[in-house]
């Protein structure tokens, strides 16, 4: 049987602190008007927090390559779905003028 990796409490607290900072950044970004960049900033923060949770709390960092490949495949599929949604949103008229599409 393979030896299991033991993660220190210090590392868990560091990841927890990073997640709390990410939450504070999310609140700050929600209250700040960044124009069209609001969605991009919020998605970047959310993806960063999701990666931290997946790597450390779900133990993907210390798992087999197949587990990491499965998690990466999920992110790839999410990226494809986001690109299709963004393609539909940007193809509607009035996006660059700040006016919702018809």
Short mmCIF file of C-alpha atoms in Angstrom, two decimals:
data_model
loop_
_atom_site.label_atom_id
_atom_site.label_comp_id
_atom_site.label_asym_id
_atom_site.label_seq_id
_atom_site.Cartn_x
_atom_site.Cartn_y
_atom_site.Cartn_z
CA UNK A 1 0.00 0.00 0.00
CA UNK A 2 1.27 3.48 -0.87
CA UNK A 3 2.43 5.82 1.85
CA UNK A 4 -0.02 8.62 2.58
CA UNK A 5 1.08 12.23 2.63
CA UNK A 6 0.59 14.04 5.94
CA UNK A 7 -0.15 17.74 5.60
CA UNK A 8 0.77 20.11 8.40
CA UNK A 9 -1.72 22.27 10.25
CA UNK A 10 0.47 25.29 9.41
CA UNK A 11 -0.10 24.69 5.69
CA UNK A 12 -3.86 24.33 6.17
CA UNK A 13 -3.94 27.59 8.12
CA UNK A 14 -1.95 29.30 5.36
CA UNK A 15 -4.42 28.13 2.72
CA UNK A 16 -7.31 29.17 4.96
CA UNK A 17 -5.77 32.62 5.35
CA UNK A 18 -5.34 32.88 1.56
CA UNK A 19 -9.01 31.94 1.12
CA UNK A 20 -10.05 34.61 3.63
CA UNK A 21 -7.97 37.20 1.75
CA UNK A 22 -9.67 36.05 -1.45
CA UNK A 23 -13.05 36.51 0.20
CA UNK A 24 -12.10 40.03 1.31
CA UNK A 25 -10.93 40.81 -2.24
CA UNK A 26 -14.25 39.51 -3.55
CA UNK A 27 -16.17 41.87 -1.27
CA UNK A 28 -13.94 44.82 -2.22
CA UNK A 29 -14.28 44.04 -5.94
CA UNK A 30 -18.06 43.78 -5.59
CA UNK A 31 -18.25 47.25 -4.06
CA UNK A 32 -15.84 48.81 -6.59
CA UNK A 33 -17.02 49.86 -10.02
CA UNK A 34 -14.52 48.48 -12.51
CA UNK A 35 -16.81 48.76 -15.49
CA UNK A 36 -16.59 45.81 -17.86
CA UNK A 37 -13.65 44.37 -15.87
CA UNK A 38 -15.81 43.51 -12.84
CA UNK A 39 -16.69 40.08 -14.22
CA UNK A 40 -13.09 39.31 -15.17
CA UNK A 41 -11.77 40.25 -11.73
CA UNK A 42 -14.48 38.29 -9.92
CA UNK A 43 -13.89 35.20 -12.07
CA UNK A 44 -10.13 35.40 -11.50
CA UNK A 45 -10.63 35.54 -7.73
CA UNK A 46 -13.15 32.69 -7.82
CA UNK A 47 -10.90 30.46 -9.94
CA UNK A 48 -7.92 31.12 -7.66
CA UNK A 49 -9.95 30.18 -4.59
CA UNK A 50 -11.32 27.08 -6.33
CA UNK A 51 -7.81 25.94 -7.27
CA UNK A 52 -6.65 26.32 -3.66
CA UNK A 53 -9.58 24.26 -2.40
CA UNK A 54 -9.09 21.56 -5.02
CA UNK A 55 -5.32 21.29 -4.55
CA UNK A 56 -5.12 21.32 -0.77
CA UNK A 57 -8.48 20.51 0.83
CA UNK A 58 -9.40 17.87 -1.75
CA UNK A 59 -5.78 16.55 -1.70
CA UNK A 60 -5.34 16.63 -5.48
CA UNK A 61 -1.81 17.99 -5.05
CA UNK A 62 -0.70 14.77 -3.40
CA UNK A 63 -2.89 12.35 -5.37
CA UNK A 64 -2.17 10.28 -8.44
CA UNK A 65 -1.74 11.75 -11.90
CA UNK A 66 -5.11 10.36 -12.95
CA UNK A 67 -6.83 12.34 -10.20
CA UNK A 68 -5.00 15.51 -11.26
CA UNK A 69 -5.92 14.85 -14.90
CA UNK A 70 -9.57 14.44 -13.95
CA UNK A 71 -9.56 17.74 -12.04
CA UNK A 72 -7.80 19.50 -14.93
CA UNK A 73 -10.36 18.06 -17.35
CA UNK A 74 -13.12 19.60 -15.25
CA UNK A 75 -11.45 23.01 -15.47
CA UNK A 76 -10.95 22.58 -19.21
CA UNK A 77 -14.63 21.81 -19.66
CA UNK A 78 -15.56 24.81 -17.51
CA UNK A 79 -13.31 27.01 -19.67
CA UNK A 80 -15.00 25.75 -22.85
CA UNK A 81 -18.43 26.52 -21.41
CA UNK A 82 -17.31 30.00 -20.37
CA UNK A 83 -15.88 30.67 -23.84
CA UNK A 84 -19.14 29.65 -25.53
CA UNK A 85 -21.09 31.88 -23.15
CA UNK A 86 -18.71 34.79 -23.72
CA UNK A 87 -18.91 34.25 -27.48
CA UNK A 88 -22.70 34.51 -27.34
CA UNK A 89 -22.58 37.57 -25.09
CA UNK A 90 -20.02 39.45 -27.18
CA UNK A 91 -21.78 38.69 -30.47
CA UNK A 92 -24.86 40.64 -29.37
CA UNK A 93 -25.05 44.28 -30.36
CA UNK A 94 -24.22 47.14 -28.04
CA UNK A 95 -21.70 45.40 -25.77
CA UNK A 96 -18.89 47.84 -26.50
CA UNK A 97 -21.17 50.80 -25.89
CA UNK A 98 -22.26 49.48 -22.49
CA UNK A 99 -25.80 48.92 -23.72
CA UNK A 100 -27.30 45.45 -23.18
CA UNK A 101 -28.01 43.41 -26.30
CA UNK A 102 -31.41 43.29 -27.94
#
